[in-house]
Each structure stands twice: as C-alpha cells, then as structure tokens.
Amino acid sequence: RIDKLVAGIGFNVHVQSLSFNMHNDDVQQQPLQGGCFHNITCGAPADHAKGFGDILATDKKSSKASSSTSTSSSNTPVGTIKGGLRRLEQKRIELAKVLEEAQTALIQAVGQYLKTANERGVHQIPARHGTIAPLRWNVFELTQMLHTVTWHCAVRRSHVFSQALGIAISSYLTSISDSDRSSKGWPSLWAQHGYLVTFEGLLSAAGKELGMIEDASIGISMLRMVTVVLVSADASAAQREGSQEATCNQSQKVPVAYSPNLLYVRMSRSEKGSSTQYRLEIGLDPNYYAERIPEALKNEVPVRLFPVLYQVGVDIRQWGAHAGQNAKNNLKNQINSATSSGPDVATTEEEEKANAGGLLDDEDDDAGVPDNDELIALNYEGFRKMNVYANMIAPQTPGETLLENFPSNDDSNNNAHQNVHPLLRHLYSNIMASAGKMAHGILDEAAMVAQKLGGGGVVFCKSGKDRTAMHVTYKAAQYVRLFCKDPPDEVYEDATMMRVYGTRLPICEKNVGQAKYAFNSLQVKFMPDVLKPPMNTLAGFLKGGAVFRGGGIES
C-alpha cells in the first residue's frame, strides 16, 4: 500500500464468492434452485504512497512545521494544498486564477512603466525595479507552484485510475464467468448500455480517509472513459490486424502471468477535442473464449464501463465526525437564536472543538477537518448516475407512477432532473435522510439495486480486510435470504458464521499475521449492529504492538 513503485496497482483485491444449491426432499418437485454471489473486495483505490499531507512541503518535518517553512503550501495564496485529488484539483483551479491575476498585474505594470519610460528614451526595465521586480518574482513563484501541483495531480490521477480500472475489470470478468447472468441476457444489455460497476465505500469523512475518498471518487469517475473488448488470442490474431500495424501493436501487449485464461491486455487511447477515451483489449485463451464468452460479447463488441460510487462511514471515526458536526450545528443554532439580527459571531472555542470531529489518531491531524458534506454530495452524484442507468435498462411506461425529481446542482447534465426510477425509491429515501448519521442502509439498497440491474459490486475500506469483511459477509447473507426466505435475525446469524468460518479471517492473517479483525471492543460499540463482528474475532487494543506494527489496525 505504501510502496511507490506499485502505487498504480490495486491492493488486497479478492473475489468474494458464495455458491449454493437448495435441495428438496421430494425429488419429483421443481428442479433444484441455487445461486452464486460474488463481489470484489479491496483496499481503497487511492494514492496511499504519496500520502495526503502538504504536497509543497520539502519533507514530513517541514509539513508539520509549515508555519515556519517557506516551501510549505500554507504560505500560498490559496492556503494549504493537501488532501486527495478532489481537493487538490480544486486548489489547482484556484491557484491558476491567482496566477492569471498576478500575470495581469505584471503586464499592466510593465505597460505603464514603458509608456512613461519611452518618453524619456528608456527602452528597458531595470532588473530591480521597485514595483515590477516583486510582481515578476510573484509570477515566477506562482508558476512554479502551479506546475508542481499540476504534476502532482497528474501522477496521482494515473495511480488511482490504474487501481480503479484493475478493480473494475476484475468485477467485469467475474460477472462474465457467471453463467446464470449470461443465461438471463445481461451481456446483450451490457453491450448496449454499458456494464454497471457499483463501488461501495466504507471510509470515514475524517482524517486521512477523507483524502482516500477524494482520490477514489476521481479514479472511479475516470472509468467512464474506458471501453472493454474481449478477443480470442489465437495464432491468427496478428494476420487479422494487418502486417506492419500488427507488429507495432504486438509490442504493446502486456502478458498476464500465471493465468490460464487471460493471456494479455492492451490499452490504446484516442482523443477527440478535449475528450479522451481508452480501449482495453483483453486477450483470452481461444478455448475459454469459445466456450465461456457470451455471443453478445464476441466479435470485439465494445462494452463501456458505467461506474457509480456510494460512500458511508461506519466506524468510530465517522461517529465522531457526525457528533462533532451535530454539536457544531446545535451551537450555531443557539448563537443565531441569541443574535437573530446581529452580524456573524466569531468562531468560539466550542465551535473549534466541534470542527475537530474528535476521536482521531494523531497521524491524521495533517489531513483536514471532517467533511460530512462530501459523503452526501458523493451519494447524490452516485444516485443520479444509477438513476440514469436504471431508466436505460428498464424504461418506464408513461402511465407508471414516479417519484418527484431528484435535486441536482449540475444544470449541464440533461438527465440531472430525471424522475426517480421505481427500483431506486428506497435508496432515494435513505439518501435524503442520511444527513448527520451513519446511514448504512444506503449501501444495502445500492447493492440490491445494482444486483437487479445486472451490475457488479465492489466493497472497499482503507485496507480491504476488516470493515470490508463485515459488509461483504452481510451482503452474502442477504443474498442467501432471497432463496431461503429466512427471517431478518437469521441473516445476521449467517453473516456471523461467514465472519468466523469463511474466507475473511484468512485474509486478515495474510495481511497482518494473525487471524483477527483489527477492531477493539470500543470501536465495535459504534458500528451498525449488522456490521458488528463476533467478540472472539477481535484483535483488541493492539495498535503499535508486535502484531499490528505498521498501521494494521483499522481506525
């Protein structure tokens, strides 16, 4: 996760599967029913190696002492430049505007000087001119800052995009391997409307995890630029492509090691104006291609990715962020009541404490205050995209009752005010009621809708092993309930069985050396009931100990 050389590769990526059949005592009754549940689980697709602190600081020491360091971004006209991509790119836009204003001021000063100097026969500007030299130096500094931030954002985008793409392709290939989906005709809909891949994040909008959310949201949104093509990697492929062009393209193929079915991948890029599109070609074993790939996806049919992200914090850190925000809002209401017609009151010590969110580790202090509005905005955005997809897959008849228009701040999107699809009405209600609380129901409903729309699911937290394990086992238990018709309390019991005897504890052992979930009893008290692990599987208060040295504990 913190190795810069592999920052573009998704980590802790697993396919979580559950296959089962329902057996009947009377063999003469209807045929056996069964199902196959599969989700991708992974760590957050973020640039963990670069971190989320001050990007203009020369080192970590200067980042913590930014107030006394000239190279720190706290001295920039736009304030401290840190966090994830979403925040960094906003700072980059602000910095570009400041630079443009500085350039305009310099040009005007030069023009004014030359206008008066020419009258005296002077045709050059002194290097140390009292007015122009500081303006020129300011433009130099701002240009250097802008180039540094631009390069940092570009490298960061490449890392998170690469991670998100690998994760999404894992989901797509897993869905193709599900013969049940193929028999229901989903591949033809994927070819027509795109493959829906729903990312379900469990990060908290506080500390460094806020930066991870900002990274992941940009990397996931970039997936909309990708179309995937499946080809048979047989000996005649080069002949079909043409002589010289085939030789050139052959050198771009990247072999897939240790895979009997996936032989190579090849990425190509096309540009049209300011728009960039990527074509990912996946070469498959000819026998596997002939037997397992649905007819609707053969003959190099392109399938574009349709990414959607939902994000809900479910741990003690998010609880602290909500508690801090609620305390801040209550305090503001009291202040407004006391000064109904007066000017804004300065920030008090109580407000600053509420802003801090509480219960954060020291290592997160340099990553910003909690931002719960970020989660709400991401869920609004994810809902709008999924609503568009649902209306493409299952258009509604004119006489069908629809809910009111979903709010949107994006007037440029023609689908922004589209009526809410009936499949999404419960999700709609959960999102609208999510302010100020851990609304895990958003992820539940989003996963169910994605399944009904033939899409794939991806679950991630910071490391992809603890909170992720709790959520994906609950999803699997809910899937079993669709067939068994178990009461709700048995769903939690099934999830508990999977958490104790399933594959998730071995993943923890592979990561940190012990088959324990990296929670303690205090943290569990603040988690949603359906996500609480069995007490005998907890690691306890071991942060900084021999087992979890190096950041193994979740939060």
Coordinates of C-alpha atoms in Angstrom, one line a residue:
R1 CA 0.0 0.0 0.0
I2 CA 2.8 2.5 0.7
D3 CA 5.3 1.2 -1.9
K4 CA 5.6 4.0 -4.5
L5 CA 6.8 1.5 -7.2
V6 CA 3.4 -0.3 -7.2
A7 CA 1.2 2.7 -6.4
G8 CA -0.8 2.1 -9.6
I9 CA -1.8 -1.5 -8.7
G10 CA -4.9 -2.2 -6.6
F11 CA -4.1 -4.0 -3.3
N12 CA -5.8 -6.7 -1.4
V13 CA -8.1 -7.3 -4.3
H14 CA -10.2 -10.5 -3.9
V15 CA -13.2 -12.1 -5.5
Q16 CA -15.6 -13.0 -2.6
S17 CA -17.8 -15.8 -3.8
L18 CA -20.6 -17.9 -2.4
S19 CA -22.2 -20.7 -4.4
F20 CA -25.1 -22.8 -3.1
N21 CA -27.9 -25.1 -4.2
M22 CA -31.3 -25.6 -2.5
H23 CA -32.0 -29.3 -2.0
N24 CA -35.6 -30.7 -1.9
D25 CA -36.6 -33.8 -0.1
D26 CA -39.1 -34.7 -2.8
V27 CA -37.1 -35.1 -6.0
Q28 CA -40.3 -35.0 -8.0
Q29 CA -40.9 -31.4 -7.1
Q30 CA -39.5 -28.5 -9.1
P31 CA -35.8 -28.6 -10.0
L32 CA -33.1 -27.6 -7.6
Q33 CA -32.6 -23.8 -7.2
G34 CA -29.3 -22.2 -6.4
G35 CA -27.3 -19.1 -6.9
C36 CA -23.9 -17.6 -7.0
F37 CA -23.0 -14.4 -5.1
H38 CA -19.7 -12.6 -5.9
N39 CA -18.3 -9.3 -5.1
I40 CA -14.9 -7.7 -5.4
T41 CA -13.3 -6.6 -2.1
C42 CA -10.2 -4.4 -2.0
G43 CA -8.4 -1.6 -0.3
A44 CA -9.3 2.0 -1.2
P45 CA -8.2 2.9 -4.8
A46 CA -6.1 5.9 -3.5
D47 CA -2.5 7.0 -3.7
H48 CA -1.5 5.9 -0.2
A49 CA 2.2 6.0 -1.1
K50 CA 2.1 9.8 -1.7
G51 CA 0.0 10.4 1.4
F52 CA -2.4 13.3 1.9
G53 CA -0.3 15.9 3.6
D54 CA 1.2 19.2 2.3
I55 CA 2.4 18.5 -1.2
L56 CA 4.6 21.6 -1.4
A57 CA 6.5 20.8 1.8
T58 CA 10.0 19.6 1.3
D59 CA 9.6 16.8 3.8
K60 CA 7.3 15.5 6.6
K61 CA 9.1 17.6 9.1
S62 CA 8.5 20.8 7.2
S63 CA 4.9 19.7 6.6
K64 CA 4.2 19.6 10.4
A65 CA 6.1 22.9 10.9
S66 CA 4.5 24.5 7.8
S67 CA 4.0 27.9 9.5
S68 CA 7.8 28.5 9.6
T69 CA 8.8 26.9 6.3
S70 CA 8.9 28.9 3.2
T71 CA 8.2 26.0 0.9
S72 CA 5.0 25.0 2.7
S73 CA 1.7 25.4 0.9
S74 CA 0.3 27.1 4.0
N75 CA 2.0 30.3 2.6
T76 CA 0.3 30.1 -0.7
P77 CA -2.5 32.5 -1.7
V78 CA -4.9 29.6 -1.7
G79 CA -3.9 28.2 1.7
T80 CA -2.6 24.7 2.5
I81 CA -2.6 22.4 -0.5
K82 CA -3.2 18.9 0.8
G83 CA -5.7 16.1 0.7
G84 CA -6.9 13.8 -2.0
L85 CA -7.5 14.5 -5.7
R86 CA -10.9 16.1 -5.4
R87 CA -9.5 18.8 -3.1
L88 CA -6.1 19.1 -4.8
E89 CA -7.7 19.8 -8.2
Q90 CA -9.9 22.5 -6.7
K91 CA -6.9 24.1 -5.2
R92 CA -5.2 23.9 -8.6
I93 CA -8.1 25.8 -10.2
E94 CA -7.9 28.4 -7.5
L95 CA -4.1 28.7 -7.9
A96 CA -4.5 29.1 -11.7
K97 CA -6.9 32.0 -11.2
V98 CA -4.5 33.7 -8.8
L99 CA -1.6 33.3 -11.3
E100 CA -3.7 34.8 -14.0
E101 CA -4.4 37.8 -11.8
A102 CA -0.7 38.1 -11.0
Q103 CA 0.2 38.0 -14.7
T104 CA -2.4 40.6 -15.5
A105 CA -1.0 42.9 -12.8
L106 CA 2.6 42.4 -14.1
I107 CA 1.6 43.2 -17.7
Q108 CA -0.2 46.3 -16.6
A109 CA 2.7 47.5 -14.5
V110 CA 5.2 46.9 -17.4
G111 CA 2.9 48.7 -19.8
Q112 CA 2.6 51.6 -17.5
Y113 CA 6.3 51.8 -17.0
L114 CA 7.2 51.6 -20.7
K115 CA 4.6 54.3 -21.5
T116 CA 6.4 56.8 -19.3
A117 CA 9.9 55.5 -20.0
N118 CA 9.7 55.8 -23.7
E119 CA 9.0 59.5 -23.4
R120 CA 12.4 59.7 -21.7
G121 CA 14.1 57.5 -24.3
V122 CA 14.4 54.4 -22.0
H123 CA 13.6 51.1 -23.6
Q124 CA 14.3 48.5 -20.9
I125 CA 13.2 47.8 -17.4
P126 CA 15.7 47.7 -14.6
A127 CA 16.1 44.3 -13.1
R128 CA 15.4 45.6 -9.6
H129 CA 12.6 48.0 -10.3
G130 CA 10.8 48.6 -7.1
T131 CA 7.3 47.9 -8.4
I132 CA 7.9 45.5 -11.3
A133 CA 10.5 43.1 -9.7
P134 CA 8.2 41.9 -6.9
L135 CA 5.4 41.4 -9.3
R136 CA 7.7 39.4 -11.6
W137 CA 9.0 37.3 -8.8
N138 CA 5.5 36.6 -7.6
V139 CA 4.6 35.3 -11.1
F140 CA 7.7 33.1 -11.0
E141 CA 6.7 31.6 -7.6
L142 CA 3.1 31.1 -8.6
T143 CA 4.0 29.4 -11.9
Q144 CA 6.3 27.1 -10.1
M145 CA 3.6 26.2 -7.5
L146 CA 1.0 25.6 -10.3
H147 CA 3.4 23.3 -12.2
T148 CA 4.2 21.4 -9.0
V149 CA 0.5 20.9 -8.2
T150 CA -0.4 20.1 -11.8
W151 CA 2.3 17.4 -11.9
H152 CA 1.3 16.0 -8.6
C153 CA -2.3 15.8 -9.7
A154 CA -1.4 14.1 -13.0
V155 CA 0.7 11.4 -11.3
R156 CA -1.9 10.9 -8.7
R157 CA -4.7 10.6 -11.3
S158 CA -2.7 8.0 -13.1
H159 CA -2.2 5.9 -10.0
V160 CA -5.8 6.0 -8.8
F161 CA -7.2 5.5 -12.3
S162 CA -5.0 2.4 -12.8
Q163 CA -6.1 1.0 -9.5
A164 CA -9.8 1.6 -10.1
L165 CA -9.5 0.1 -13.6
G166 CA -7.9 -3.1 -12.4
I167 CA -10.6 -3.5 -9.8
A168 CA -13.5 -2.8 -12.2
I169 CA -12.1 -5.2 -14.8
S170 CA -12.0 -7.9 -12.1
S171 CA -15.6 -7.3 -11.4
Y172 CA -16.5 -7.4 -15.2
L173 CA -14.6 -10.6 -15.8
T174 CA -16.2 -12.2 -12.7
S175 CA -19.7 -11.3 -14.0
I176 CA -18.9 -12.8 -17.4
S177 CA -17.9 -16.1 -15.6
D178 CA -21.3 -16.3 -14.1
S179 CA -23.3 -18.5 -16.5
D180 CA -26.5 -17.6 -14.7
R181 CA -26.2 -13.9 -15.7
S182 CA -25.4 -14.9 -19.3
S183 CA -28.5 -17.1 -19.5
K184 CA -30.6 -14.2 -18.4
G185 CA -29.4 -12.0 -21.2
W186 CA -27.4 -9.4 -19.3
P187 CA -24.4 -9.4 -21.7
S188 CA -26.5 -8.0 -24.5
L189 CA -27.6 -5.2 -22.2
W190 CA -24.0 -4.5 -21.2
A191 CA -23.1 -4.2 -24.9
Q192 CA -25.9 -1.8 -25.4
H193 CA -25.8 0.4 -22.3
G194 CA -22.5 -0.4 -20.5
Y195 CA -21.5 -2.5 -17.5
L196 CA -22.7 -1.1 -14.2
V197 CA -20.0 -1.4 -11.5
T198 CA -21.1 -0.1 -8.1
F199 CA -18.4 0.8 -5.6
E200 CA -19.5 0.7 -2.0
G201 CA -17.0 2.7 0.2
L202 CA -16.8 2.3 4.0
L203 CA -14.3 5.1 4.6
S204 CA -14.9 7.9 7.1
A205 CA -15.0 11.6 6.1
A206 CA -12.3 12.5 8.6
G207 CA -8.6 12.4 8.8
K208 CA -6.6 10.7 6.0
E209 CA -9.6 8.7 5.0
L210 CA -11.2 11.8 3.7
G211 CA -8.2 12.1 1.3
M212 CA -8.8 8.5 0.3
I213 CA -12.4 9.3 -0.5
E214 CA -11.3 12.2 -2.6
D215 CA -8.8 10.1 -4.5
A216 CA -11.2 7.2 -5.0
S217 CA -14.0 9.4 -6.3
I218 CA -11.9 10.8 -9.1
G219 CA -10.3 7.5 -10.1
I220 CA -13.7 5.8 -10.2
S221 CA -15.3 8.6 -12.2
M222 CA -12.5 8.3 -14.8
L223 CA -13.7 4.7 -15.6
R224 CA -16.4 6.2 -17.7
M225 CA -13.7 6.8 -20.4
V226 CA -13.0 3.1 -20.8
T227 CA -14.5 0.5 -23.1
V228 CA -13.5 -3.2 -22.8
V229 CA -13.1 -5.6 -25.7
L230 CA -12.7 -9.3 -25.4
V231 CA -10.7 -11.1 -28.1
S232 CA -9.5 -14.6 -28.8
A233 CA -5.7 -14.7 -28.5
D234 CA -5.3 -17.3 -31.2
A235 CA -2.5 -17.6 -33.7
S236 CA -4.4 -15.8 -36.5
A237 CA -4.9 -12.6 -34.5
A238 CA -1.9 -11.0 -36.0
Q239 CA -3.0 -11.9 -39.5
R240 CA -6.4 -10.2 -38.9
E241 CA -4.8 -7.0 -37.8
G242 CA -2.5 -6.5 -40.8
S243 CA 1.2 -6.8 -41.3
Q244 CA 3.0 -3.7 -40.1
E245 CA 0.3 -2.4 -37.8
A246 CA 0.0 -5.8 -36.1
T247 CA 3.8 -5.9 -35.5
C248 CA 3.5 -2.4 -33.8
N249 CA 0.5 -3.4 -31.7
Q250 CA 2.1 -6.7 -30.7
S251 CA 4.8 -4.8 -28.8
Q252 CA 2.1 -3.1 -26.8
K253 CA 0.6 -6.3 -25.4
V254 CA 1.2 -6.8 -21.7
P255 CA 1.3 -10.6 -20.8
V256 CA -0.8 -11.7 -17.8
A257 CA 1.4 -14.0 -15.7
Y258 CA 0.1 -17.2 -14.1
S259 CA -3.3 -17.1 -15.7
P260 CA -4.5 -20.0 -17.8
N261 CA -7.4 -18.0 -19.4
L262 CA -6.2 -14.3 -19.5
L263 CA -3.2 -14.2 -21.8
Y264 CA -2.6 -10.4 -22.3
V265 CA -4.0 -6.9 -22.0
R266 CA -3.5 -4.0 -24.3
M267 CA -4.5 -0.4 -23.8
S268 CA -5.0 2.2 -26.5
R269 CA -6.0 5.8 -26.3
S270 CA -8.0 8.0 -28.7
E271 CA -8.6 11.8 -28.4
K272 CA -11.4 13.9 -29.8
G273 CA -11.1 17.5 -28.9
S274 CA -10.7 17.7 -25.1
S275 CA -12.2 14.2 -24.6
T276 CA -10.0 11.2 -24.1
Q277 CA -11.2 7.6 -24.5
Y278 CA -9.4 4.3 -23.6
R279 CA -9.9 0.9 -25.3
L280 CA -8.8 -2.0 -23.2
E281 CA -8.3 -5.2 -25.1
I282 CA -8.2 -8.4 -23.2
G283 CA -6.8 -11.5 -25.0
L284 CA -8.3 -14.7 -23.8
D285 CA -7.4 -18.4 -24.3
P286 CA -9.2 -19.5 -27.5
N287 CA -10.9 -22.5 -25.9
Y288 CA -12.1 -20.4 -23.0
Y289 CA -13.3 -17.7 -25.4
A290 CA -15.2 -20.1 -27.5
E291 CA -16.9 -21.9 -24.5
R292 CA -17.4 -19.3 -21.9
I293 CA -17.8 -15.8 -23.5
P294 CA -21.4 -15.0 -24.4
E295 CA -22.2 -14.5 -28.0
A296 CA -23.3 -10.9 -27.4
L297 CA -19.7 -10.0 -26.3
K298 CA -17.8 -11.8 -29.1
N299 CA -16.5 -10.3 -32.4
E300 CA -14.8 -7.5 -30.5
V301 CA -18.0 -5.9 -29.2
P302 CA -17.0 -2.9 -27.0
V303 CA -18.6 -2.6 -23.6
R304 CA -18.1 0.7 -21.8
L305 CA -17.8 0.8 -18.0
F306 CA -20.6 2.6 -16.1
P307 CA -19.1 3.4 -12.7
V308 CA -21.1 4.5 -9.6
L309 CA -19.8 5.3 -6.1
Y310 CA -21.6 5.3 -2.8
Q311 CA -19.8 6.2 0.4
V312 CA -20.9 5.7 4.0
G313 CA -18.6 5.8 7.0
V314 CA -19.4 3.1 9.6
D315 CA -16.8 3.3 12.3
I316 CA -16.0 5.2 15.4
R317 CA -14.2 7.9 13.4
Q318 CA -17.3 8.6 11.4
W319 CA -19.4 8.6 14.5
G320 CA -17.0 11.3 15.9
A321 CA -17.3 13.3 12.8
H322 CA -21.1 13.2 12.9
A323 CA -21.1 14.0 16.6
G324 CA -18.8 17.0 16.0
Q325 CA -20.9 18.3 13.1
N326 CA -24.1 17.9 15.0
A327 CA -22.6 19.7 18.0
K328 CA -21.4 22.5 15.7
N329 CA -24.8 22.9 14.1
N330 CA -26.6 23.0 17.5
L331 CA -24.1 25.6 18.7
K332 CA -24.7 27.7 15.6
N333 CA -28.4 27.5 16.1
Q334 CA -28.1 28.7 19.7
I335 CA -25.9 31.6 18.6
N336 CA -28.3 32.5 15.8
S337 CA -31.2 32.4 18.3
A338 CA -29.3 34.7 20.6
T339 CA -28.2 37.1 17.9
S340 CA -31.1 36.9 15.4
S341 CA -30.4 40.2 13.7
G342 CA -26.7 40.8 14.5
P343 CA -23.5 40.1 12.5
D344 CA -21.8 36.7 12.3
V345 CA -20.3 35.7 15.6
A346 CA -16.6 34.8 15.6
T347 CA -15.7 31.2 16.0
T348 CA -15.7 30.1 19.6
E349 CA -13.6 27.5 21.3
E350 CA -16.6 25.2 21.5
E351 CA -17.0 25.5 17.7
E352 CA -13.4 24.7 17.0
K353 CA -13.7 21.6 19.2
A354 CA -16.8 20.6 17.2
N355 CA -15.0 21.1 14.0
A356 CA -12.3 18.7 15.0
G357 CA -14.6 15.8 15.0
G358 CA -12.9 14.1 17.9
L359 CA -11.5 10.5 18.2
L360 CA -8.9 10.9 15.5
D361 CA -5.5 9.4 15.6
D362 CA -2.5 11.9 15.8
E363 CA -1.4 10.6 12.4
D364 CA -4.5 12.1 10.8
D365 CA -4.1 15.6 12.1
D366 CA -2.5 16.9 8.9
A367 CA -5.3 15.7 6.6
G368 CA -8.0 18.2 7.3
V369 CA -11.2 18.5 9.4
P370 CA -14.1 16.2 8.9
D371 CA -16.3 16.9 5.9
N372 CA -19.6 15.1 6.1
D373 CA -21.0 17.1 3.2
E374 CA -18.5 15.3 0.9
L375 CA -20.3 12.0 1.6
I376 CA -23.7 13.5 1.0
A377 CA -22.5 15.0 -2.3
L378 CA -21.0 11.7 -3.5
N379 CA -24.1 9.8 -2.7
Y380 CA -26.3 12.4 -4.6
E381 CA -23.9 12.0 -7.5
G382 CA -23.9 8.2 -7.4
F383 CA -27.7 8.2 -7.2
R384 CA -28.1 10.4 -10.3
K385 CA -25.9 8.2 -12.3
M386 CA -27.6 5.0 -11.2
N387 CA -31.0 6.5 -11.9
V388 CA -29.9 7.3 -15.5
Y389 CA -28.7 3.7 -15.9
A390 CA -31.9 2.2 -14.5
N391 CA -34.0 4.3 -16.9
M392 CA -31.9 3.0 -19.8
I393 CA -32.1 -0.7 -18.7
A394 CA -35.8 -0.6 -17.7
P395 CA -37.6 2.4 -19.2
Q396 CA -40.9 3.3 -17.5
T397 CA -44.2 3.4 -19.3
P398 CA -45.9 6.8 -19.4
G399 CA -48.7 5.7 -17.0
E400 CA -46.3 4.4 -14.3
T401 CA -46.1 6.4 -11.1
L402 CA -42.7 8.0 -10.4
L403 CA -41.4 10.0 -7.5
E404 CA -40.5 13.7 -7.6
N405 CA -37.4 15.0 -9.4
F406 CA -34.2 14.3 -7.6
P407 CA -32.2 17.5 -6.7
S408 CA -29.1 18.4 -8.7
N409 CA -26.6 21.2 -8.8
D410 CA -25.4 20.1 -12.3
D411 CA -27.5 22.0 -14.8
S412 CA -25.3 20.9 -17.6
N413 CA -26.5 17.3 -17.2
N414 CA -29.6 16.7 -19.3
N415 CA -30.5 13.8 -17.0
A416 CA -30.0 15.7 -13.8
H417 CA -33.7 16.2 -13.2
Q418 CA -34.9 12.9 -14.4
N419 CA -37.7 11.3 -12.4
V420 CA -36.6 8.7 -9.8
H421 CA -36.9 5.1 -11.1
P422 CA -39.2 2.9 -9.0
L423 CA -36.3 0.5 -8.4
L424 CA -34.5 3.3 -6.6
R425 CA -37.2 4.7 -4.4
H426 CA -36.0 3.1 -1.2
L427 CA -32.4 4.2 -2.0
Y428 CA -33.8 7.7 -2.6
S429 CA -35.4 7.8 0.8
N430 CA -32.2 6.6 2.5
I431 CA -30.0 9.2 0.9
M432 CA -32.4 12.0 1.6
A433 CA -32.5 11.1 5.3
S434 CA -28.7 10.4 5.7
A435 CA -27.5 13.8 6.9
G436 CA -25.8 13.6 10.3
K437 CA -25.9 9.8 10.8
M438 CA -24.3 6.6 9.7
A439 CA -26.8 5.5 7.1
H440 CA -25.6 2.0 6.2
G441 CA -28.9 1.4 4.5
I442 CA -27.6 3.4 1.6
L443 CA -25.1 0.7 0.8
D444 CA -27.6 -2.0 1.4
E445 CA -30.1 -0.5 -1.1
A446 CA -27.5 0.4 -3.6
A447 CA -26.2 -3.2 -3.7
M448 CA -29.7 -4.6 -4.1
V449 CA -30.4 -2.2 -7.0
A450 CA -27.1 -3.0 -8.7
Q451 CA -27.9 -6.7 -8.5
K452 CA -31.3 -6.1 -10.0
L453 CA -29.7 -4.1 -12.8
G454 CA -27.2 -6.9 -13.6
G455 CA -24.3 -4.9 -12.4
G456 CA -21.2 -5.8 -10.3
G457 CA -20.4 -4.8 -6.8
V458 CA -17.1 -3.6 -5.2
V459 CA -16.7 -3.2 -1.5
F460 CA -13.7 -1.3 -0.1
C461 CA -12.4 0.4 3.1
K462 CA -8.9 1.6 3.8
S463 CA -7.2 -1.8 3.8
G464 CA -9.9 -4.1 2.4
K465 CA -9.9 -6.6 5.2
D466 CA -11.9 -5.5 8.3
R467 CA -14.8 -3.2 7.6
T468 CA -14.9 -4.7 4.1
A469 CA -15.3 -8.2 5.6
M470 CA -18.2 -7.1 7.8
H471 CA -20.1 -5.6 4.9
V472 CA -19.5 -8.2 2.2
T473 CA -20.5 -11.1 4.6
Y474 CA -23.7 -9.3 5.4
K475 CA -24.4 -8.8 1.7
A476 CA -23.8 -12.5 1.1
A477 CA -26.1 -13.5 3.9
Q478 CA -28.8 -11.2 2.4
Y479 CA -28.3 -12.9 -0.9
V480 CA -28.9 -16.3 0.7
R481 CA -32.1 -15.0 2.3
L482 CA -33.5 -14.3 -1.2
F483 CA -33.7 -18.1 -1.7
C484 CA -34.2 -19.4 1.8
K485 CA -36.7 -16.8 2.9
D486 CA -35.0 -16.6 6.3
P487 CA -36.2 -14.1 8.9
P488 CA -34.1 -11.0 9.3
D489 CA -32.4 -12.2 12.6
E490 CA -31.1 -15.3 10.8
V491 CA -29.4 -13.1 8.2
Y492 CA -27.1 -11.7 10.9
E493 CA -26.5 -15.2 12.2
D494 CA -25.5 -16.3 8.7
A495 CA -23.2 -13.3 8.4
T496 CA -21.6 -14.2 11.7
M497 CA -20.9 -17.7 10.6
M498 CA -19.2 -16.4 7.5
R499 CA -17.1 -14.0 9.5
V500 CA -15.9 -16.7 11.8
Y501 CA -15.6 -19.7 9.4
G502 CA -15.4 -18.1 6.0
T503 CA -12.6 -16.7 4.0
R504 CA -12.3 -13.3 5.6
L505 CA -10.2 -14.2 8.7
P506 CA -7.5 -15.9 6.5
I507 CA -7.3 -12.7 4.5
C508 CA -6.6 -10.8 7.8
E509 CA -3.9 -13.4 8.6
K510 CA -2.3 -12.9 5.3
N511 CA -2.2 -9.2 5.8
V512 CA -1.1 -8.8 9.4
G513 CA 0.0 -12.2 10.6
Q514 CA -3.0 -13.1 12.8
A515 CA -6.5 -14.3 12.0
K516 CA -8.2 -11.4 13.9
Y517 CA -10.2 -8.4 12.8
A518 CA -8.4 -5.2 13.6
F519 CA -11.1 -3.8 15.8
N520 CA -11.4 -3.5 19.6
S521 CA -14.5 -3.7 21.8
L522 CA -14.8 0.1 22.0
Q523 CA -14.8 0.6 18.2
V524 CA -17.4 -2.2 17.8
K525 CA -19.8 -0.3 20.0
F526 CA -20.1 2.5 17.5
M527 CA -20.6 0.3 14.4
P528 CA -24.0 -0.5 12.9
D529 CA -25.4 -3.7 14.5
V530 CA -25.4 -5.7 11.3
L531 CA -21.7 -5.0 10.8
K532 CA -20.5 -5.9 14.3
P533 CA -18.1 -8.9 14.3
P534 CA -18.1 -11.7 16.9
M535 CA -16.2 -10.6 20.0
N536 CA -13.9 -13.7 19.9
T537 CA -12.6 -12.5 16.5
L538 CA -11.4 -9.0 17.6
A539 CA -7.7 -8.1 17.8
G540 CA -8.3 -5.8 20.8
F541 CA -6.1 -2.9 21.8
L542 CA -3.0 -3.9 19.8
K543 CA -2.2 -0.8 17.8
G544 CA 1.5 -0.3 17.9
G545 CA 2.1 -3.8 19.2
A546 CA 4.1 -6.6 17.6
V547 CA 1.2 -8.0 15.6
F548 CA -0.1 -4.7 14.1
R549 CA 3.0 -2.7 13.9
G550 CA 2.9 -0.6 10.7
G551 CA -0.7 0.5 10.7
G552 CA -2.5 -2.8 10.7
I553 CA -5.3 -1.5 13.0
E554 CA -8.2 -0.1 11.1
S555 CA -9.0 3.1 12.9

